């Protein structure tokens, strides 16, 4: 406590002390219940007689500012009546944020993605639920070398701004990369996004109004379902079989609902792992052209084929510029890079850029430069080859563990690529009981119902990710999953 006394002043010392303490109380430097120094402590601090402090404290007590209590000492009791009334008013009329949320945000979308992203990397919680690449497969040495070079030689450049539609040298490299997928796109027809999730968000907010109909595969990526519903779109599912989206039903739904667009993951579909056949791809494009309904092609897993021949993307087969193409480096390299891209006609890219500049301005500059160097230096192809070998082993390992001592009424189709096994469990199992028991047993997964337009449908499927866990963890977690199924059954 800082109290200054002027011994030459005509004002008595105890009054000077009282006035300074009173001012600190009124200004809330000394708030209610603040403990003041004892009389002896304060007299020692400012070098005055203890009787002077006693008299100052008596004055403050008489004004109702302080009080003394055995065991507690001397403390401030003053409180601002106006402030108390305001606190009471605020308590009675508490501001309820729930009442002013937008209509779209009031919908209950769940927090599945947030829970996946909260994985504790220190303890490394073992999860079969997320669409996450294995940390052990990160190109650590290559990225370390790239970052050291960037910091040493381009420090200023990599921490400055970037064009809204993306770093041009990176767009050139992506343009070259796309040729391997059969897609001819100039840099002006490419926009860099913060992962393909942001790309989809930009497309949806640019083209779809509340009340518009969107046709999706059923089941489909649950985050896409959430996004469409957020803006008020009417989502209608198109059934799929082993060849992909049922185009015969698609025609009927287009005639009936006049949709704004079609959303599809034709290659190693999420969650089923199914790849659309060539015949269906051509049928889908013909239907799109005939009815003038654009296609949003989401292709995060196309590079990860473990067996069989590659199919051309819908965008590679597109002759009428009717396909908006999304892809990302997140699934092949690292989720944290957050670098994806959109391929669309130049005028569409310009329109998307107008929206992007008011959301995040541009994708992280360091990540863009990192991916440019990674592609330019020839690391990408070698890395893809490396992770495909590892993920093939993990896919086969998980499949073998699921088949071993196979459970009655449980089955799956082996995916030829991608991240997931779409595991069918018995219809007789209670899905809520199974997920609770599985978590108790130390294993989690994505319940199948999350991938359907209406929650509660098809509860007898679960999605299992085989890329994230280590090999030994796959063996242990599948054992625990099967134990959970037996216990619930």
Tab-separated table of C-alpha atoms in Angstrom:
chain	number	residue	atom	x	y	z
A	1	UNK	CA	0.000	0.000	0.000
A	2	UNK	CA	1.423	3.373	-1.016
A	3	UNK	CA	0.488	6.188	1.366
A	4	UNK	CA	2.407	9.455	1.242
A	5	UNK	CA	2.334	11.955	4.096
A	6	UNK	CA	3.453	15.583	4.023
A	7	UNK	CA	4.809	16.393	7.441
A	8	UNK	CA	4.996	20.115	6.575
A	9	UNK	CA	1.300	20.287	5.675
A	10	UNK	CA	-1.209	21.998	7.934
A	11	UNK	CA	-3.523	18.978	7.460
A	12	UNK	CA	-3.172	16.455	10.272
A	13	UNK	CA	-1.360	13.238	9.388
A	14	UNK	CA	-4.282	10.955	10.268
A	15	UNK	CA	-6.552	12.999	7.945
A	16	UNK	CA	-4.039	12.728	5.099
A	17	UNK	CA	-3.923	8.931	5.618
A	18	UNK	CA	-7.718	8.629	5.895
A	19	UNK	CA	-8.306	10.694	2.728
A	20	UNK	CA	-5.876	8.627	0.645
A	21	UNK	CA	-7.366	5.309	1.796
A	22	UNK	CA	-10.888	6.668	1.222
A	23	UNK	CA	-9.978	7.743	-2.346
A	24	UNK	CA	-8.598	4.266	-3.099
A	25	UNK	CA	-11.793	2.697	-1.777
A	26	UNK	CA	-14.033	4.964	-3.849
A	27	UNK	CA	-11.945	4.358	-6.996
A	28	UNK	CA	-12.106	0.587	-6.328
A	29	UNK	CA	-8.348	0.251	-6.026
A	30	UNK	CA	-9.365	-1.233	-2.675
A	31	UNK	CA	-12.525	-3.227	-3.528
A	32	UNK	CA	-15.064	-4.663	-1.106
A	33	UNK	CA	-13.474	-7.218	1.304
A	34	UNK	CA	-9.975	-5.935	0.518
A	35	UNK	CA	-7.787	-6.603	3.591
A	36	UNK	CA	-5.958	-3.502	4.828
A	37	UNK	CA	-2.622	-3.644	6.685
A	38	UNK	CA	-2.855	-3.884	10.461
A	39	UNK	CA	-2.394	-0.682	12.444
A	40	UNK	CA	1.128	-1.736	13.437
A	41	UNK	CA	2.075	-2.765	9.864
A	42	UNK	CA	0.858	0.487	8.345
A	43	UNK	CA	2.531	2.650	11.008
A	44	UNK	CA	5.826	0.872	10.275
A	45	UNK	CA	5.367	1.313	6.518
A	46	UNK	CA	4.863	5.090	6.583
A	47	UNK	CA	6.855	5.807	9.722
A	48	UNK	CA	4.148	7.343	11.900
A	49	UNK	CA	2.874	6.587	15.366
A	50	UNK	CA	0.435	3.695	15.655
A	51	UNK	CA	-2.051	6.074	17.343
A	52	UNK	CA	-2.153	8.054	14.081
A	53	UNK	CA	-3.211	4.941	12.144
A	54	UNK	CA	-5.768	4.012	14.812
A	55	UNK	CA	-7.343	7.477	14.491
A	56	UNK	CA	-7.372	7.279	10.636
A	57	UNK	CA	-9.052	3.860	10.750
A	58	UNK	CA	-11.621	5.115	13.265
A	59	UNK	CA	-12.560	7.927	10.853
A	60	UNK	CA	-13.003	5.448	8.002
A	61	UNK	CA	-15.128	3.178	10.207
A	62	UNK	CA	-17.356	6.074	11.208
A	63	UNK	CA	-17.953	6.783	7.494
A	64	UNK	CA	-18.934	3.159	6.926
A	65	UNK	CA	-15.991	2.420	4.650
A	66	UNK	CA	-14.082	-0.205	6.659
A	67	UNK	CA	-14.621	-2.629	9.519
A	68	UNK	CA	-12.498	-4.818	11.787
A	69	UNK	CA	-13.090	-8.410	12.796
A	70	UNK	CA	-11.108	-10.768	14.985
A	71	UNK	CA	-9.360	-13.328	12.816
A	72	UNK	CA	-9.974	-11.368	9.620
A	73	UNK	CA	-8.373	-8.016	10.406
A	74	UNK	CA	-9.410	-4.660	8.952
A	75	UNK	CA	-11.176	-4.812	5.603
A	76	UNK	CA	-13.191	-2.702	3.177
A	77	UNK	CA	-16.958	-2.901	3.514
A	78	UNK	CA	-17.942	-0.087	1.166
A	79	UNK	CA	-19.937	-1.104	-1.879
A	80	UNK	CA	-21.443	1.048	-4.575
A	81	UNK	CA	-25.238	0.878	-4.307
A	82	UNK	CA	-25.624	1.799	-7.965
A	83	UNK	CA	-23.201	-0.957	-8.950
A	84	UNK	CA	-25.053	-3.449	-6.751
A	85	UNK	CA	-28.334	-2.457	-8.321
A	86	UNK	CA	-26.823	-2.907	-11.784
A	87	UNK	CA	-25.528	-6.354	-10.840
A	88	UNK	CA	-28.965	-7.299	-9.554
A	89	UNK	CA	-30.547	-5.939	-12.725
A	90	UNK	CA	-28.124	-7.876	-14.892
A	91	UNK	CA	-28.807	-11.037	-12.941
A	92	UNK	CA	-32.556	-10.635	-13.302
A	93	UNK	CA	-32.308	-9.557	-16.953
A	94	UNK	CA	-29.440	-11.796	-17.988
A	95	UNK	CA	-28.558	-11.608	-21.690
A	96	UNK	CA	-29.643	-14.816	-23.385
A	97	UNK	CA	-27.473	-15.446	-26.436
A	98	UNK	CA	-29.557	-18.461	-27.416
A	99	UNK	CA	-32.409	-16.135	-28.331
A	100	UNK	CA	-30.483	-14.296	-31.065
A	101	UNK	CA	-28.747	-17.145	-32.914
A	102	UNK	CA	-29.554	-17.242	-36.623
A	103	UNK	CA	-32.203	-19.748	-37.631
A	104	UNK	CA	-29.659	-21.898	-39.468
A	105	UNK	CA	-27.269	-22.078	-36.512
A	106	UNK	CA	-30.056	-23.143	-34.131
A	107	UNK	CA	-30.153	-26.536	-35.795
A	108	UNK	CA	-28.444	-29.288	-33.847
A	109	UNK	CA	-25.651	-30.595	-36.070
A	110	UNK	CA	-23.704	-32.366	-33.347
A	111	UNK	CA	-20.004	-31.901	-32.740
A	112	UNK	CA	-18.498	-35.042	-34.276
A	113	UNK	CA	-15.761	-33.176	-36.143
A	114	UNK	CA	-14.868	-31.080	-33.087
A	115	UNK	CA	-14.523	-34.210	-30.972
A	116	UNK	CA	-12.240	-35.802	-33.575
A	117	UNK	CA	-10.097	-32.661	-33.737
A	118	UNK	CA	-9.748	-32.568	-29.940
A	119	UNK	CA	-7.685	-35.737	-29.988
A	120	UNK	CA	-4.970	-35.340	-27.348
A	121	UNK	CA	-1.732	-35.649	-29.308
A	122	UNK	CA	0.244	-35.945	-26.090
A	123	UNK	CA	-1.561	-39.089	-24.998
A	124	UNK	CA	-2.461	-40.005	-28.583
A	125	UNK	CA	-5.967	-41.306	-28.004
A	126	UNK	CA	-6.489	-44.257	-30.328
A	127	UNK	CA	-9.374	-43.553	-32.641
A	128	UNK	CA	-10.925	-45.390	-35.578
A	129	UNK	CA	-13.344	-42.515	-36.190
A	130	UNK	CA	-11.510	-39.629	-37.859
A	131	UNK	CA	-10.439	-39.130	-41.451
A	132	UNK	CA	-6.871	-38.447	-40.383
A	133	UNK	CA	-3.597	-39.553	-41.993
A	134	UNK	CA	-1.113	-41.440	-39.862
A	135	UNK	CA	1.364	-39.093	-38.109
A	136	UNK	CA	4.084	-41.709	-38.626
A	137	UNK	CA	3.724	-41.261	-42.397
A	138	UNK	CA	4.344	-37.501	-42.427
A	139	UNK	CA	7.216	-36.543	-44.783
A	140	UNK	CA	9.179	-35.209	-41.847
A	141	UNK	CA	12.623	-34.864	-43.416
A	142	UNK	CA	11.306	-33.268	-46.595
A	143	UNK	CA	9.154	-30.742	-44.745
A	144	UNK	CA	11.981	-29.938	-42.342
A	145	UNK	CA	14.335	-29.250	-45.258
A	146	UNK	CA	11.753	-27.101	-47.035
A	147	UNK	CA	10.985	-25.034	-43.938
A	148	UNK	CA	14.652	-24.446	-43.159
A	149	UNK	CA	15.250	-23.196	-46.692
A	150	UNK	CA	12.182	-20.968	-46.580
A	151	UNK	CA	13.133	-19.435	-43.248
A	152	UNK	CA	16.734	-18.863	-44.328
A	153	UNK	CA	16.027	-17.521	-47.809
A	154	UNK	CA	12.420	-16.311	-47.988
A	155	UNK	CA	11.503	-15.330	-44.433
A	156	UNK	CA	9.762	-12.106	-45.445
A	157	UNK	CA	7.932	-13.654	-48.385
A	158	UNK	CA	6.383	-16.586	-46.519
A	159	UNK	CA	4.929	-14.384	-43.780
A	160	UNK	CA	3.437	-11.749	-46.068
A	161	UNK	CA	0.003	-11.790	-47.678
A	162	UNK	CA	-0.983	-13.938	-50.630
A	163	UNK	CA	-3.406	-13.379	-53.531
A	164	UNK	CA	-6.963	-14.279	-52.521
A	165	UNK	CA	-7.179	-17.058	-55.106
A	166	UNK	CA	-3.778	-18.473	-54.147
A	167	UNK	CA	-0.029	-18.313	-54.674
A	168	UNK	CA	0.496	-18.436	-58.439
A	169	UNK	CA	3.545	-20.770	-58.486
A	170	UNK	CA	1.557	-23.272	-56.377
A	171	UNK	CA	-1.389	-23.024	-58.777
A	172	UNK	CA	0.991	-23.769	-61.649
A	173	UNK	CA	2.247	-26.885	-59.852
A	174	UNK	CA	-1.315	-28.035	-59.115
A	175	UNK	CA	-2.172	-27.491	-62.779
A	176	UNK	CA	0.661	-29.883	-63.687
A	177	UNK	CA	-0.401	-32.349	-60.979
A	178	UNK	CA	-3.950	-32.424	-62.321
A	179	UNK	CA	-2.720	-33.623	-65.711
A	180	UNK	CA	-1.991	-36.959	-64.006
A	181	UNK	CA	-5.701	-37.081	-63.146
A	182	UNK	CA	-6.694	-36.267	-66.699
A	183	UNK	CA	-7.769	-32.736	-65.838
A	184	UNK	CA	-6.632	-29.827	-67.991
A	185	UNK	CA	-6.981	-26.656	-65.950
A	186	UNK	CA	-5.087	-23.404	-66.274
A	187	UNK	CA	-3.954	-21.596	-63.100
A	188	UNK	CA	-6.781	-19.102	-63.684
A	189	UNK	CA	-9.255	-21.968	-63.279
A	190	UNK	CA	-7.798	-22.969	-59.896
A	191	UNK	CA	-8.349	-21.415	-56.483
A	192	UNK	CA	-6.446	-22.457	-53.358
A	193	UNK	CA	-8.661	-23.101	-50.328
A	194	UNK	CA	-8.146	-24.003	-46.670
A	195	UNK	CA	-8.711	-27.672	-47.341
A	196	UNK	CA	-11.496	-28.987	-49.542
A	197	UNK	CA	-13.945	-28.327	-46.690
A	198	UNK	CA	-13.591	-24.581	-47.195
A	199	UNK	CA	-13.802	-25.086	-50.938
A	200	UNK	CA	-17.156	-26.817	-50.543
A	201	UNK	CA	-18.337	-24.087	-48.172
A	202	UNK	CA	-17.477	-21.367	-50.701
A	203	UNK	CA	-19.251	-23.195	-53.530
A	204	UNK	CA	-22.355	-23.831	-51.438
A	205	UNK	CA	-22.617	-20.229	-50.230
A	206	UNK	CA	-22.054	-18.894	-53.748
A	207	UNK	CA	-24.614	-21.035	-55.568
A	208	UNK	CA	-27.228	-22.382	-53.154
A	209	UNK	CA	-30.087	-20.437	-51.597
A	210	UNK	CA	-32.265	-21.399	-48.670
A	211	UNK	CA	-34.943	-23.751	-49.974
A	212	UNK	CA	-32.902	-25.029	-52.942
A	213	UNK	CA	-32.814	-28.790	-53.400
A	214	UNK	CA	-29.440	-30.562	-53.318
A	215	UNK	CA	-29.091	-34.209	-54.330
A	216	UNK	CA	-26.438	-36.237	-52.508
A	217	UNK	CA	-25.369	-39.855	-52.383
A	218	UNK	CA	-26.875	-41.704	-49.464
A	219	UNK	CA	-24.960	-42.248	-47.301
A	220	UNK	CA	-22.510	-39.373	-47.763
A	221	UNK	CA	-19.935	-37.218	-45.955
A	222	UNK	CA	-21.685	-35.958	-42.804
A	223	UNK	CA	-19.946	-32.547	-42.822
A	224	UNK	CA	-21.351	-31.899	-46.300
A	225	UNK	CA	-24.835	-32.724	-45.020
A	226	UNK	CA	-24.368	-30.262	-42.164
A	227	UNK	CA	-23.149	-27.553	-44.519
A	228	UNK	CA	-26.067	-27.887	-46.942
A	229	UNK	CA	-28.554	-27.769	-44.080
A	230	UNK	CA	-26.820	-24.778	-42.480
A	231	UNK	CA	-27.827	-22.554	-45.377
A	232	UNK	CA	-31.339	-23.982	-45.451
A	233	UNK	CA	-31.047	-26.278	-48.456
A	234	UNK	CA	-33.409	-29.220	-48.807
A	235	UNK	CA	-31.196	-32.310	-48.964
A	236	UNK	CA	-32.461	-35.426	-50.754
A	237	UNK	CA	-30.494	-38.664	-50.794
A	238	UNK	CA	-29.884	-40.776	-53.880
A	239	UNK	CA	-29.316	-44.457	-53.028
A	240	UNK	CA	-26.008	-46.044	-54.011
A	241	UNK	CA	-24.983	-49.594	-54.846
A	242	UNK	CA	-21.612	-51.170	-55.590
A	243	UNK	CA	-21.364	-49.098	-58.804
A	244	UNK	CA	-22.041	-45.799	-57.064
A	245	UNK	CA	-24.969	-43.407	-57.330
A	246	UNK	CA	-28.126	-44.987	-58.756
A	247	UNK	CA	-28.583	-42.914	-61.907
A	248	UNK	CA	-32.003	-44.423	-62.636
A	249	UNK	CA	-33.312	-43.017	-59.356
A	250	UNK	CA	-31.346	-39.807	-59.917
A	251	UNK	CA	-33.406	-39.076	-63.066
A	252	UNK	CA	-36.652	-39.517	-61.166
A	253	UNK	CA	-35.518	-37.210	-58.351
A	254	UNK	CA	-34.392	-34.518	-60.789
A	255	UNK	CA	-37.759	-34.608	-62.568
A	256	UNK	CA	-39.587	-34.384	-59.257
A	257	UNK	CA	-37.497	-31.840	-57.327
A	258	UNK	CA	-35.650	-29.663	-59.889
A	259	UNK	CA	-32.416	-29.618	-57.831
A	260	UNK	CA	-29.817	-26.845	-57.804
A	261	UNK	CA	-26.851	-29.250	-57.852
A	262	UNK	CA	-25.605	-32.806	-57.324
A	263	UNK	CA	-22.914	-33.541	-54.728
A	264	UNK	CA	-20.844	-36.701	-55.137
A	265	UNK	CA	-17.656	-38.385	-53.936
A	266	UNK	CA	-17.260	-40.808	-56.859
A	267	UNK	CA	-13.852	-42.253	-55.937
A	268	UNK	CA	-13.474	-44.186	-52.662
A	269	UNK	CA	-16.649	-42.635	-51.378
A	270	UNK	CA	-16.920	-41.450	-47.784
A	271	UNK	CA	-18.109	-43.430	-45.838
A	272	UNK	CA	-18.630	-46.574	-47.955
A	273	UNK	CA	-15.327	-46.728	-49.874
A	274	UNK	CA	-17.295	-47.480	-53.075
A	275	UNK	CA	-15.959	-46.242	-56.421
A	276	UNK	CA	-18.417	-45.192	-59.113
A	277	UNK	CA	-18.166	-47.363	-62.227
A	278	UNK	CA	-17.210	-45.895	-65.602
A	279	UNK	CA	-20.694	-46.535	-66.939
A	280	UNK	CA	-22.264	-44.628	-64.071
A	281	UNK	CA	-19.804	-41.765	-64.477
A	282	UNK	CA	-20.830	-41.277	-68.085
A	283	UNK	CA	-24.519	-41.616	-67.177
A	284	UNK	CA	-24.181	-39.031	-64.427
A	285	UNK	CA	-22.501	-36.544	-66.740
A	286	UNK	CA	-25.148	-37.096	-69.434
A	287	UNK	CA	-27.952	-36.542	-66.925
A	288	UNK	CA	-26.241	-33.425	-65.587
A	289	UNK	CA	-25.928	-32.025	-69.090
A	290	UNK	CA	-29.476	-32.944	-70.127
A	291	UNK	CA	-31.123	-31.364	-67.083
A	292	UNK	CA	-28.595	-28.526	-66.704
A	293	UNK	CA	-27.787	-29.487	-63.109
A	294	UNK	CA	-24.128	-28.892	-62.114
A	295	UNK	CA	-22.062	-31.492	-60.268
A	296	UNK	CA	-19.857	-30.850	-57.239
A	297	UNK	CA	-17.160	-33.553	-57.362
A	298	UNK	CA	-15.332	-34.034	-54.068
A	299	UNK	CA	-12.093	-35.975	-54.565
A	300	UNK	CA	-9.997	-36.100	-51.372
A	301	UNK	CA	-8.999	-39.782	-51.670
A	302	UNK	CA	-8.417	-40.257	-55.418
A	303	UNK	CA	-4.641	-40.615	-55.081
A	304	UNK	CA	-4.966	-43.471	-52.584
A	305	UNK	CA	-5.779	-46.483	-54.756
A	306	UNK	CA	-4.325	-49.758	-53.467
A	307	UNK	CA	-5.459	-52.123	-56.186
A	308	UNK	CA	-7.101	-52.059	-59.613
A	309	UNK	CA	-6.978	-49.469	-62.384
A	310	UNK	CA	-7.537	-45.761	-61.811
A	311	UNK	CA	-10.789	-44.305	-63.126
A	312	UNK	CA	-10.796	-40.823	-64.643
A	313	UNK	CA	-12.395	-38.164	-62.474
A	314	UNK	CA	-15.726	-36.712	-63.507
A	315	UNK	CA	-13.884	-33.450	-64.179
A	316	UNK	CA	-11.530	-35.267	-66.572
A	317	UNK	CA	-14.584	-36.545	-68.492
A	318	UNK	CA	-16.340	-33.179	-68.329
A	319	UNK	CA	-16.770	-31.595	-71.770
A	320	UNK	CA	-19.329	-28.938	-70.868
A	321	UNK	CA	-17.728	-27.283	-67.821
A	322	UNK	CA	-20.558	-28.644	-65.688
A	323	UNK	CA	-18.350	-30.078	-62.905
A	324	UNK	CA	-16.893	-28.113	-59.987
A	325	UNK	CA	-13.940	-30.144	-58.709
A	326	UNK	CA	-12.584	-30.195	-55.153
A	327	UNK	CA	-9.421	-31.816	-53.848
A	328	UNK	CA	-6.867	-31.459	-51.059
A	329	UNK	CA	-3.398	-32.388	-49.805
A	330	UNK	CA	-4.774	-33.061	-46.314
A	331	UNK	CA	-5.510	-36.769	-46.791
A	332	UNK	CA	-2.242	-37.618	-48.544
A	333	UNK	CA	0.273	-35.478	-46.630
A	334	UNK	CA	-0.971	-33.838	-43.415
A	335	UNK	CA	-4.311	-32.545	-42.199
A	336	UNK	CA	-2.709	-29.545	-40.516
A	337	UNK	CA	-1.445	-28.059	-43.788
A	338	UNK	CA	-5.007	-27.046	-44.714
A	339	UNK	CA	-4.253	-26.643	-48.407
A	340	UNK	CA	-6.885	-27.721	-50.894
A	341	UNK	CA	-8.147	-26.374	-54.193
A	342	UNK	CA	-11.148	-25.814	-56.454
A	343	UNK	CA	-11.175	-26.292	-60.231
A	344	UNK	CA	-13.900	-24.324	-62.000
A	345	UNK	CA	-14.393	-21.976	-64.988
A	346	UNK	CA	-12.424	-18.759	-64.581
A	347	UNK	CA	-15.521	-16.611	-64.066
A	348	UNK	CA	-16.657	-18.962	-61.295
A	349	UNK	CA	-13.235	-18.759	-59.636
A	350	UNK	CA	-13.513	-14.969	-59.692
A	351	UNK	CA	-16.935	-15.168	-58.060
A	352	UNK	CA	-15.675	-17.578	-55.387
A	353	UNK	CA	-12.706	-15.288	-54.718
A	354	UNK	CA	-15.084	-12.407	-53.998
A	355	UNK	CA	-16.598	-14.465	-51.196
A	356	UNK	CA	-13.297	-15.837	-49.942
A	357	UNK	CA	-11.790	-12.376	-49.474
A	358	UNK	CA	-14.423	-11.543	-46.863
A	359	UNK	CA	-13.983	-14.821	-44.961
A	360	UNK	CA	-10.288	-15.553	-44.414
A	361	UNK	CA	-8.715	-13.263	-47.058
A	362	UNK	CA	-6.338	-16.011	-48.236
A	363	UNK	CA	-4.912	-19.405	-47.311
A	364	UNK	CA	-1.942	-19.482	-44.930
A	365	UNK	CA	1.049	-18.198	-46.924
A	366	UNK	CA	3.614	-20.493	-45.301
A	367	UNK	CA	1.516	-23.583	-46.074
A	368	UNK	CA	1.154	-22.511	-49.711
A	369	UNK	CA	4.905	-21.995	-50.131
A	370	UNK	CA	5.555	-25.304	-48.387
A	371	UNK	CA	3.301	-27.199	-50.799
A	372	UNK	CA	4.793	-25.390	-53.791
A	373	UNK	CA	8.317	-26.471	-52.794
A	374	UNK	CA	7.087	-30.000	-51.999
A	375	UNK	CA	5.637	-30.361	-55.500
A	376	UNK	CA	8.448	-28.532	-57.304
A	377	UNK	CA	11.202	-30.625	-55.699
A	378	UNK	CA	9.536	-33.892	-56.726
A	379	UNK	CA	8.689	-35.071	-53.204
A	380	UNK	CA	4.980	-35.554	-53.837
A	381	UNK	CA	5.013	-38.656	-56.047
A	382	UNK	CA	7.543	-40.418	-53.819
A	383	UNK	CA	5.487	-39.622	-50.744
A	384	UNK	CA	2.230	-40.881	-52.292
A	385	UNK	CA	3.929	-44.131	-53.218
A	386	UNK	CA	5.211	-44.497	-49.659
A	387	UNK	CA	1.883	-43.875	-47.903
A	388	UNK	CA	-0.035	-46.103	-50.311
A	389	UNK	CA	2.210	-48.987	-49.352
A	390	UNK	CA	1.641	-48.355	-45.642
A	391	UNK	CA	-2.110	-47.839	-45.953
A	392	UNK	CA	-2.481	-50.966	-48.068
A	393	UNK	CA	-0.852	-52.950	-45.267
A	394	UNK	CA	-3.129	-51.341	-42.665
A	395	UNK	CA	-6.254	-51.913	-44.745
A	396	UNK	CA	-5.404	-55.589	-45.121
A	397	UNK	CA	-4.531	-55.878	-41.444
A	398	UNK	CA	-7.853	-54.402	-40.334
A	399	UNK	CA	-9.754	-56.583	-42.797
A	400	UNK	CA	-7.958	-59.678	-41.541
A	401	UNK	CA	-8.733	-58.802	-37.910
A	402	UNK	CA	-12.397	-58.197	-38.732
A	403	UNK	CA	-12.629	-61.532	-40.562
A	404	UNK	CA	-10.846	-63.515	-37.868
A	405	UNK	CA	-13.432	-65.258	-35.684
A	406	UNK	CA	-16.007	-63.434	-37.759
A	407	UNK	CA	-19.115	-62.333	-35.936
A	408	UNK	CA	-22.534	-63.527	-36.997
A	409	UNK	CA	-24.428	-61.041	-39.196
A	410	UNK	CA	-21.401	-58.720	-39.450
A	411	UNK	CA	-19.799	-58.073	-42.843
A	412	UNK	CA	-17.986	-55.578	-45.077
A	413	UNK	CA	-16.749	-55.035	-48.623
A	414	UNK	CA	-12.998	-54.496	-48.972
A	415	UNK	CA	-12.433	-50.985	-50.397
A	416	UNK	CA	-9.893	-50.657	-53.199
A	417	UNK	CA	-8.620	-47.354	-51.864
A	418	UNK	CA	-9.309	-44.467	-49.540
A	419	UNK	CA	-9.468	-44.392	-45.752
A	420	UNK	CA	-12.407	-46.429	-44.508
A	421	UNK	CA	-14.039	-49.797	-44.036
A	422	UNK	CA	-17.848	-49.568	-43.959
A	423	UNK	CA	-18.674	-52.284	-41.469
A	424	UNK	CA	-22.161	-53.733	-41.240
A	425	UNK	CA	-23.183	-55.046	-37.825
A	426	UNK	CA	-26.246	-57.020	-36.800
A	427	UNK	CA	-29.644	-55.333	-37.060
A	428	UNK	CA	-30.413	-56.797	-33.652
A	429	UNK	CA	-27.784	-54.662	-31.917
A	430	UNK	CA	-28.779	-51.421	-30.246
A	431	UNK	CA	-26.505	-48.807	-31.838
A	432	UNK	CA	-26.491	-46.518	-28.791
A	433	UNK	CA	-25.593	-49.387	-26.486
A	434	UNK	CA	-22.818	-50.473	-28.844
A	435	UNK	CA	-21.140	-47.079	-29.050
A	436	UNK	CA	-21.305	-46.668	-25.260
A	437	UNK	CA	-19.830	-50.099	-24.648
A	438	UNK	CA	-17.140	-49.557	-27.296
A	439	UNK	CA	-16.020	-46.299	-25.721
A	440	UNK	CA	-15.928	-48.001	-22.318
A	441	UNK	CA	-13.690	-50.639	-23.892
A	442	UNK	CA	-11.342	-48.014	-25.314
A	443	UNK	CA	-12.345	-47.916	-28.977
A	444	UNK	CA	-14.424	-45.391	-30.890
A	445	UNK	CA	-15.765	-45.112	-34.430
A	446	UNK	CA	-18.243	-43.093	-36.472
A	447	UNK	CA	-21.836	-44.407	-36.219
A	448	UNK	CA	-23.363	-44.981	-39.634
A	449	UNK	CA	-26.474	-42.934	-38.957
A	450	UNK	CA	-24.429	-39.704	-39.068
A	451	UNK	CA	-23.931	-40.185	-42.806
A	452	UNK	CA	-27.619	-40.256	-43.633
A	453	UNK	CA	-29.905	-37.334	-44.281
A	454	UNK	CA	-32.219	-38.377	-41.460
A	455	UNK	CA	-30.657	-39.429	-38.180
A	456	UNK	CA	-31.789	-42.842	-37.050
A	457	UNK	CA	-31.615	-44.421	-40.489
A	458	UNK	CA	-29.319	-47.403	-41.051
A	459	UNK	CA	-28.035	-47.772	-37.534
A	460	UNK	CA	-26.402	-51.097	-38.400
A	461	UNK	CA	-23.319	-49.588	-40.091
A	462	UNK	CA	-20.165	-48.117	-38.579
A	463	UNK	CA	-17.248	-46.375	-40.294
A	464	UNK	CA	-13.760	-47.535	-39.343
A	465	UNK	CA	-10.636	-45.571	-40.272
A	466	UNK	CA	-7.527	-47.704	-40.883
A	467	UNK	CA	-4.998	-44.961	-41.747
A	468	UNK	CA	-4.594	-43.134	-38.417
A	469	UNK	CA	-3.904	-45.894	-35.851
A	470	UNK	CA	-0.585	-47.712	-35.763
A	471	UNK	CA	-0.455	-51.333	-36.843
A	472	UNK	CA	-0.445	-52.788	-33.349
A	473	UNK	CA	-3.272	-50.458	-32.363
A	474	UNK	CA	-5.435	-51.760	-35.201
A	475	UNK	CA	-5.106	-55.310	-33.862
A	476	UNK	CA	-5.963	-54.287	-30.305
A	477	UNK	CA	-8.835	-51.940	-31.219
A	478	UNK	CA	-10.567	-54.377	-33.551
A	479	UNK	CA	-10.366	-57.013	-30.828
A	480	UNK	CA	-11.997	-54.574	-28.394
A	481	UNK	CA	-14.652	-53.629	-30.959
A	482	UNK	CA	-15.587	-57.269	-31.499
A	483	UNK	CA	-15.670	-57.837	-27.741
A	484	UNK	CA	-18.062	-54.867	-27.469
A	485	UNK	CA	-20.351	-56.340	-30.122
A	486	UNK	CA	-20.408	-59.689	-28.320
A	487	UNK	CA	-21.145	-58.029	-24.988
A	488	UNK	CA	-24.032	-55.960	-26.365
A	489	UNK	CA	-25.413	-58.889	-28.317
